[in-house]
Short mmCIF file of C-alpha atoms and ligand atoms in Angstrom, two decimals:
data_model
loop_
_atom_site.label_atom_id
_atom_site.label_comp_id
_atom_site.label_asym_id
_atom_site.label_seq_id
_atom_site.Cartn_x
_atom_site.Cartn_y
_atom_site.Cartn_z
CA UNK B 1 18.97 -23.70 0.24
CA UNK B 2 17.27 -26.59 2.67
CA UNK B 3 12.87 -26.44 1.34
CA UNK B 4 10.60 -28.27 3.91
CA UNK B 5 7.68 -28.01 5.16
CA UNK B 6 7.92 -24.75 6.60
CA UNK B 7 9.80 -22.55 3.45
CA UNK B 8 7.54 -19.41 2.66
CA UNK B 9 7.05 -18.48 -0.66
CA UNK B 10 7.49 -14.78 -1.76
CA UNK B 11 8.34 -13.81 -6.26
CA UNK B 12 7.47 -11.87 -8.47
CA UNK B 13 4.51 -11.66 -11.19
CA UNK B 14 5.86 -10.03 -14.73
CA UNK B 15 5.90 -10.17 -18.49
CA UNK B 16 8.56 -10.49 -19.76
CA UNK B 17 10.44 -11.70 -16.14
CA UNK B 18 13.50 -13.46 -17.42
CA UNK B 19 15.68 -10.75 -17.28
CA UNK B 20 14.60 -9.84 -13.43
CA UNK B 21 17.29 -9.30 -10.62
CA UNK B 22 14.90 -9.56 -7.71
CA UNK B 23 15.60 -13.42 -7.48
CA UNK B 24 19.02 -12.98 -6.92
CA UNK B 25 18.64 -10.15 -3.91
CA UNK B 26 16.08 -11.68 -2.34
CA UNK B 27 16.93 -15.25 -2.22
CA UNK B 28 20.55 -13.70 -1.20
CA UNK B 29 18.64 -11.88 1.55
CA UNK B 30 16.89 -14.54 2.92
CA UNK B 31 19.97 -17.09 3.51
CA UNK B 32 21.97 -14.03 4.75
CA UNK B 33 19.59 -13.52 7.95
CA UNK B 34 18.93 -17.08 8.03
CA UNK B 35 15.08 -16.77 6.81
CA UNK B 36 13.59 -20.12 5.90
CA UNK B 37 11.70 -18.19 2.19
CA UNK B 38 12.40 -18.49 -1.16
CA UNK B 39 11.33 -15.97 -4.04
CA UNK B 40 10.80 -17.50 -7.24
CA UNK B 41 9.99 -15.33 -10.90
CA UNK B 42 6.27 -16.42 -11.92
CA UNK B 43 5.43 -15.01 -15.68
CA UNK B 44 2.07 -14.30 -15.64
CA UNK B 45 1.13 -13.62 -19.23
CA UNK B 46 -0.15 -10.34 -20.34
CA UNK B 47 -2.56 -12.09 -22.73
CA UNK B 48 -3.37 -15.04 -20.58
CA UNK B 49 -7.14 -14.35 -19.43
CA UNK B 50 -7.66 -14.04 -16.12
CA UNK B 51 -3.98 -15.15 -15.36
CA UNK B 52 -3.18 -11.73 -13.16
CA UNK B 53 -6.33 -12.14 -10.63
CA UNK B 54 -5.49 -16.19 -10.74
CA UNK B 55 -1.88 -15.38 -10.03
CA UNK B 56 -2.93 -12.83 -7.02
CA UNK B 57 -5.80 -14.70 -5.66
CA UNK B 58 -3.04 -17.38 -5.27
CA UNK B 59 -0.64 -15.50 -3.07
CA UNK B 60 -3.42 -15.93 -0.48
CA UNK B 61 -4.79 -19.55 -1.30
CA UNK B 62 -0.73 -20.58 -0.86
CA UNK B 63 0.00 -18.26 2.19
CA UNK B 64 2.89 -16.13 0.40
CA UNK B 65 4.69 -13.94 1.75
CA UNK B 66 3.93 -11.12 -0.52
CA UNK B 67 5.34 -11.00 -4.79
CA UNK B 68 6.54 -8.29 -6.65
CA UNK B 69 5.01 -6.83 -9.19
CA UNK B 70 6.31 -5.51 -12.51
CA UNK B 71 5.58 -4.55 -16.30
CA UNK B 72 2.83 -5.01 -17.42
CA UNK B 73 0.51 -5.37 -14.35
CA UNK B 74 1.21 -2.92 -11.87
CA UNK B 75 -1.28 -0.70 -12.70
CA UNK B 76 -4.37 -3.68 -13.13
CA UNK B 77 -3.57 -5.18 -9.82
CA UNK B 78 -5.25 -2.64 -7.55
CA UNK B 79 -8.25 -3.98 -8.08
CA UNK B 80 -7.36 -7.18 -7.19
CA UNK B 81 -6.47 -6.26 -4.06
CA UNK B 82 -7.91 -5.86 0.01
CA UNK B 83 -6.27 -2.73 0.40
CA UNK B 84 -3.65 -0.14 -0.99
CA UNK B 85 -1.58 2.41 0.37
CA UNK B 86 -2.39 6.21 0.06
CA UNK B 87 1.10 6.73 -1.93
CA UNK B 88 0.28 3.71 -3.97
CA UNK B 89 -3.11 5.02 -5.13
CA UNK B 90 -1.95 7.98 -5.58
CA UNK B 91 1.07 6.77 -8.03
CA UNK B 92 -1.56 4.76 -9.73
CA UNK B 93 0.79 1.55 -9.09
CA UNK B 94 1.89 -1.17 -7.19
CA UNK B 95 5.02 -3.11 -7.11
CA UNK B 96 4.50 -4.83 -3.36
CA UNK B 97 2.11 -6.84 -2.54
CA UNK B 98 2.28 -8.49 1.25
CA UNK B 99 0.02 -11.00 2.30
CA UNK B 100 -1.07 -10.17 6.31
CA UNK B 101 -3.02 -13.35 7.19
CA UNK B 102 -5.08 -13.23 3.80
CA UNK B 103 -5.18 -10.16 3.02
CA UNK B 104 -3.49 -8.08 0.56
CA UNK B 105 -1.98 -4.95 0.79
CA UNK B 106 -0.72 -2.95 -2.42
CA UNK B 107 2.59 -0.84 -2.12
CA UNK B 108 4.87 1.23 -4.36
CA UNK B 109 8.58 1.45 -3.00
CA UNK B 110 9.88 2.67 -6.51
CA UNK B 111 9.85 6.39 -5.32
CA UNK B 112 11.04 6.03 -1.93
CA UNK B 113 13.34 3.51 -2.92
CA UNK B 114 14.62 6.09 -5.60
CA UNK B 115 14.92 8.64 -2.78
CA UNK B 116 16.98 6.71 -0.06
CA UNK B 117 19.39 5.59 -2.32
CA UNK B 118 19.94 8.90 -3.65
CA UNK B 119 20.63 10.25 -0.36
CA UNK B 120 22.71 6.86 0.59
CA UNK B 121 24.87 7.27 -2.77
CA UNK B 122 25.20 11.07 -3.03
CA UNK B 123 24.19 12.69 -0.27
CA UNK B 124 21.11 14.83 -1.79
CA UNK B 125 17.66 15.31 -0.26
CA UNK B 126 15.26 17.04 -2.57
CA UNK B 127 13.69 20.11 0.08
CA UNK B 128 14.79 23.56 -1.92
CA UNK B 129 16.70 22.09 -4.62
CA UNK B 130 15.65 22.58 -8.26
CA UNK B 131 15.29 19.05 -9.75
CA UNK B 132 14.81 18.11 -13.44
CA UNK B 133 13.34 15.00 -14.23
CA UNK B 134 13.99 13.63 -17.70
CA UNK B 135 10.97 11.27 -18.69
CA UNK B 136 6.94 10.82 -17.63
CA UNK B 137 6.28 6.96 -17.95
CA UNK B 138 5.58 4.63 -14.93
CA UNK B 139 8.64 5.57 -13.03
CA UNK B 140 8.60 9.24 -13.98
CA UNK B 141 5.34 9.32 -11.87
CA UNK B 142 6.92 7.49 -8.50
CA UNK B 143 9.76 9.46 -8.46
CA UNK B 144 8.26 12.75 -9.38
CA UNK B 145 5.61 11.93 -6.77
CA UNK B 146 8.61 11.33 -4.00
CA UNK B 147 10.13 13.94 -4.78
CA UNK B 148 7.09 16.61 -4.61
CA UNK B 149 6.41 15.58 -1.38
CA UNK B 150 9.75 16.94 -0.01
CA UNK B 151 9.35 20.32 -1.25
CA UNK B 152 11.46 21.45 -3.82
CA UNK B 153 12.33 24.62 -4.76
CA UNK B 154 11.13 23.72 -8.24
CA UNK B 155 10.25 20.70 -10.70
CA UNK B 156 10.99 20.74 -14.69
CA UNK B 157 9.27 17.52 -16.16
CA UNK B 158 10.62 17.55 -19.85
CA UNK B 159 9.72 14.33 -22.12
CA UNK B 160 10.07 13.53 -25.09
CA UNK B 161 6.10 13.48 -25.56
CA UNK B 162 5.96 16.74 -24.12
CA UNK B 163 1.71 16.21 -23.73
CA UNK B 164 2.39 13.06 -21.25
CA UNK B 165 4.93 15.59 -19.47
CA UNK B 166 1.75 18.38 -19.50
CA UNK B 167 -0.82 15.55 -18.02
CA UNK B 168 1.39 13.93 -15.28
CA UNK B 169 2.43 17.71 -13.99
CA UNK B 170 -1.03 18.69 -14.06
CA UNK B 171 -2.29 15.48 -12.05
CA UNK B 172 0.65 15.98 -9.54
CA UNK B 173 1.18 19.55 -8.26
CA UNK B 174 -1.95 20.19 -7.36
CA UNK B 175 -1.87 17.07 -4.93
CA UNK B 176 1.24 19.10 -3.11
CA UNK B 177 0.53 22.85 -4.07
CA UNK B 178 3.81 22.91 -6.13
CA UNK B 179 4.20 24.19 -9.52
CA UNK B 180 5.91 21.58 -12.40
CA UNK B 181 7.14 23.22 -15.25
CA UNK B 182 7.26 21.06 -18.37
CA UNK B 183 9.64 20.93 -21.08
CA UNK B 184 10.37 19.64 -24.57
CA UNK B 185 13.80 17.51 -25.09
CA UNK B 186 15.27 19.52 -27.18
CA UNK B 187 18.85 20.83 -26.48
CA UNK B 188 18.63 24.58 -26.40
CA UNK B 189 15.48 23.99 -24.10
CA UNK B 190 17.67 21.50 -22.17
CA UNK B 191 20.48 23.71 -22.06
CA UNK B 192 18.63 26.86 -20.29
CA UNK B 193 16.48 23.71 -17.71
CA UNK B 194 20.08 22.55 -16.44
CA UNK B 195 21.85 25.81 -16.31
CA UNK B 196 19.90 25.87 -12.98
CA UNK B 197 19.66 22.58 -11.98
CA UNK B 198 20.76 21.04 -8.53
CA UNK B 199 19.14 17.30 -9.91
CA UNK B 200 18.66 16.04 -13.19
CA UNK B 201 17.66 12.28 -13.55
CA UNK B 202 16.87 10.19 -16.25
CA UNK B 203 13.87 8.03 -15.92
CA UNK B 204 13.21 7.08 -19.62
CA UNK B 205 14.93 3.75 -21.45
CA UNK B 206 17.06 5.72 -23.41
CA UNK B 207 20.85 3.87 -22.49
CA UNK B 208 19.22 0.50 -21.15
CA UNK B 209 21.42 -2.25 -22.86
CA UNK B 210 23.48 0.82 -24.61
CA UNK B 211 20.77 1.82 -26.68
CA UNK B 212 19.91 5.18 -27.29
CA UNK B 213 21.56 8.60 -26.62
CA UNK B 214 19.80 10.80 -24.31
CA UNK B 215 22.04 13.61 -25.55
CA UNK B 216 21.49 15.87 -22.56
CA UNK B 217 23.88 19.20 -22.65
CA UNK B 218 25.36 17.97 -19.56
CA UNK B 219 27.67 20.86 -20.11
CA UNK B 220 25.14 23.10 -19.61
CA UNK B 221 24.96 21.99 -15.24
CA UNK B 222 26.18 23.84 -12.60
CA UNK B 223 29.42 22.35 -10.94
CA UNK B 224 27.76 20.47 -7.66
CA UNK B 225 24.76 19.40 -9.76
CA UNK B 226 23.88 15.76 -8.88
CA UNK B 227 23.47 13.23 -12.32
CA UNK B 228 21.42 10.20 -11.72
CA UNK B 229 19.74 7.38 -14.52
CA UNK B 230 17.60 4.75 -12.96
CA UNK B 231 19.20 2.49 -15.61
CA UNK B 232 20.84 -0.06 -14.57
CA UNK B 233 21.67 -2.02 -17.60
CA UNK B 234 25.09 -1.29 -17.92
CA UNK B 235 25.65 -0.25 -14.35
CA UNK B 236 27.18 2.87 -16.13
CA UNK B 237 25.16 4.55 -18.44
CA UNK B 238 26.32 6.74 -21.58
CA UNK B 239 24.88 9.64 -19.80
CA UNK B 240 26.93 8.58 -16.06
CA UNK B 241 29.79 8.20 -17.68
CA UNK B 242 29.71 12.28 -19.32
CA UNK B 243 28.80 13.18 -16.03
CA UNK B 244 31.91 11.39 -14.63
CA UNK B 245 34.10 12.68 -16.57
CA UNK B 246 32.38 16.32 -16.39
CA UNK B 247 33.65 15.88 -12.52
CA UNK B 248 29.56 16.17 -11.57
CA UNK B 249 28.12 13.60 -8.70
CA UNK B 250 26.86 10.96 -10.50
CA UNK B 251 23.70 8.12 -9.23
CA UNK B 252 23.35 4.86 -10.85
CA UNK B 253 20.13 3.09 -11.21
CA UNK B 254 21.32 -0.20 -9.26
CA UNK B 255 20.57 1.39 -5.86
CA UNK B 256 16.76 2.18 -6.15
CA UNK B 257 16.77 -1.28 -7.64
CA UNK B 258 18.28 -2.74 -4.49
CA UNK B 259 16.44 0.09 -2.11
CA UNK B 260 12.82 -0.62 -3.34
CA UNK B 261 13.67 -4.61 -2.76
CA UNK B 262 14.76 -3.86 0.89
CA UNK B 263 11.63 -2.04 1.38
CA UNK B 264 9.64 -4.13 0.10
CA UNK B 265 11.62 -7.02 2.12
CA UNK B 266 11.28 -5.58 5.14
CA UNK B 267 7.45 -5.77 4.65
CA UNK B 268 6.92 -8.82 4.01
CA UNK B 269 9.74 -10.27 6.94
CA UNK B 270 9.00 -7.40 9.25
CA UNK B 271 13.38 -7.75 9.46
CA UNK B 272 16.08 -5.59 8.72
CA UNK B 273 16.98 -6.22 4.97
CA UNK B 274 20.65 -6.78 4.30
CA UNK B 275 21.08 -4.65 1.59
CA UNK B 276 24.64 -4.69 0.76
CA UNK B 277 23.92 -8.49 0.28
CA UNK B 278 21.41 -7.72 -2.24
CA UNK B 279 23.19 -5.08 -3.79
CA UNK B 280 26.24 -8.12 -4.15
CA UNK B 281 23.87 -10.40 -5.35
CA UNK B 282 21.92 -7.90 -8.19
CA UNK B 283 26.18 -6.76 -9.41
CA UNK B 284 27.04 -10.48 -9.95
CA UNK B 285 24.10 -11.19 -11.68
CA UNK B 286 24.60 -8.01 -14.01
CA UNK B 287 28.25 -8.96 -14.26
CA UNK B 288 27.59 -12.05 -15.49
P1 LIG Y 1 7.67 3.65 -19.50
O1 LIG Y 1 6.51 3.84 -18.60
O2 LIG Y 1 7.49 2.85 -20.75
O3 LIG Y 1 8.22 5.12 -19.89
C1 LIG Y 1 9.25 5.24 -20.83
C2 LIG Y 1 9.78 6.68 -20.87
O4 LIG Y 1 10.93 6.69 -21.73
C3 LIG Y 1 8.81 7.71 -21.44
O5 LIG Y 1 9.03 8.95 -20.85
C4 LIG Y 1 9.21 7.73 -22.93
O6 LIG Y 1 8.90 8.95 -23.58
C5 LIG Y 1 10.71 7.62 -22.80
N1 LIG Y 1 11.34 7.11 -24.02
C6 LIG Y 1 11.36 5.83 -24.46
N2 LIG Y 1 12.06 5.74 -25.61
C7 LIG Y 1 12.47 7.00 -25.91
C8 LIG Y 1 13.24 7.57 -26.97
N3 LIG Y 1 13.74 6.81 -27.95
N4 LIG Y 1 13.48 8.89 -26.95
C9 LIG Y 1 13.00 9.68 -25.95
N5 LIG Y 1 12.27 9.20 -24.92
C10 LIG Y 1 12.01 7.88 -24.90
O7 LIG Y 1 8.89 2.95 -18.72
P2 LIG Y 1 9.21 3.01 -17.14
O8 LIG Y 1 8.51 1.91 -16.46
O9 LIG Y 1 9.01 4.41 -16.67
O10 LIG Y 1 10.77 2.62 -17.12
C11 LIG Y 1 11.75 3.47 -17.70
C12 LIG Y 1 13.15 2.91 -17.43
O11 LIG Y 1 13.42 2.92 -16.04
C13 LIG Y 1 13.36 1.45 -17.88
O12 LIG Y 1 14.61 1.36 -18.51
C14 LIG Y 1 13.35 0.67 -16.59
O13 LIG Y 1 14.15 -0.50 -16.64
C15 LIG Y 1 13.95 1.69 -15.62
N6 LIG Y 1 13.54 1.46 -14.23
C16 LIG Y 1 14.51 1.28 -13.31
C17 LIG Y 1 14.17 1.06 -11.99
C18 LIG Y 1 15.23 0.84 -10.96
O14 LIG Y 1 14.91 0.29 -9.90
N7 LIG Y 1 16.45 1.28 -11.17
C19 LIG Y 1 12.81 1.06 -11.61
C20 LIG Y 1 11.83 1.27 -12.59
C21 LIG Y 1 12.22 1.48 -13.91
P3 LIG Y 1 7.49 9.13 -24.36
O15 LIG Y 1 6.48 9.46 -23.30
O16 LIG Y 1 7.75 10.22 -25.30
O17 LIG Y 1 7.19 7.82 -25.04
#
């Protein structure tokens, strides 16, 4: 990698960030189409006054590109911010920020990210299919959001806190006229929400690093049904790998992880990302 005086700077603004994978797609994406940018991890501490707006207010003051942003700030950056983007406001996050000649625009490419490599990987688009989503957190809400705004035929929300399921259904449907059901994770609940199912994905942490058991009745889903974990840590989750062997389609998480990059990428470079050289890049990192 040759820095000189004309390198842009693009990264990433977390806490924890040690364990991120954007480095390694985006530097990878920058050499492959020859960009003269480097993205660098910045932790900006959760409990370090002042450090987020500091830390934004500086991809301005240094002309960057744009940074990433992840746990724990996507949600206070807004208001550090020029402008945001309708589906970003709406999510209530951003994980994009891009820098047009000082000012900053907010972005959230989780959902969309979620959805293109979904339809990349398996094939599926959302419009009249009945989709369970397993989970209500942070990425609960982009995806569910995504997905509303294709029209499915229907949307279960179940959670293990089935109140945060209740709240985020509630703040979403009306937005797109659609009705979300909401269910408990229990397993003869579970087992009547798949029977019907054309899409169930898991957006909780239950599997990341191997822990937890999500204990779905995977048994319970109709032959063609599509099983996909935005976990990516192990590439195959516990849950994946009982779809796999059920025969079902299965969806890892590594693709929205490489899809929302691109996006976001392609904003900031206004280029074509390469995105099987990210997707190489994020595997031999998680091989590692
Ligand atoms: P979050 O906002 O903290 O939400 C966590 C969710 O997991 C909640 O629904 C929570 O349920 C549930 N959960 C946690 N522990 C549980 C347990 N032991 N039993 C049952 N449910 C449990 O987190 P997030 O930001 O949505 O992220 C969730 C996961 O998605 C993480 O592993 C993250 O790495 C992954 N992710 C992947 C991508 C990608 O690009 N592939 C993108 C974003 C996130 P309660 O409401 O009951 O607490």
């Amino acid at each position: 990698m040759k820095i000189d005086g004309h390198t842009r700077v693009a990264g990433i603004f977390g806490d924890p960030i040690g364990h991120t994978l954007s480095p390694a797609m985006h530097n990878a994406a920058f050499k492959a189409i020859g960009l003269n940018a480097v993205y660098i991890p910045f932790h900006i501490k959760a409990d370090s006054k002042g450090a987020l707006k500091a830390a934004v207010e500086a991809v301005r003051a240094m002309n960057m590109l744009g940074v990433n942003v992840t746990i724990p700030h996507k949600e206070r950056v807004f208001k550090f911010l020029d402008e945001a983007d309708e589906h970003a406001i709406d999510i209530g996050a951003v994980n994009t920020i891009v820098n047009r000649d000082g000012r900053l625009f907010g972005y959230n490419t989780d959902g969309a990210g979620y959805l293109l490599s979904l339809r990349k990987d398996t094939g599926f688009r959302p419009t009249g299919k009945r989709v369970v989503i397993i989970g209500a957190g942070g990425a609960a809400r982009s995806i569910l959001y995504s997905i509303l705004g294709l029209k499915p035929a229907s949307v279960v929300l179940a959670n293990r806190t089935v109140k945060r399921a209740d709240s985020l259904a509630k703040e979403f449907a009306p937005k797109f006229s659609a009705a979300v059901e909401t269910a408990a994770l229990e397993k003869a609940v579970m087992e009547k929400v798949l029977s019907s199912a054309d899409l169930v994905v898991n957006t909780t942490s239950i599997g990341m690093m191997g822990k937890g058991e999500l204990g779905l009745p995977i048994g319970a889903l109709p032959s063609k049904a599509v099983v996909s974990d935005i976990v990516y840590r192990p590439l195959k989750t516990g849950l994946i790998k009982d779809a796999e062997k059920r025969g079902l389609k299965i969806h890892t998480g590594l693709g929205m992880l490489v899809r929302q990059g691109a996006i976001g990428f392609e904003l900031w470079t206004g280029k074509k990302a390469p995105v099987s050289v990210m997707e190489k890049a994020a595997l031999k990192v998680l091989r590692q």
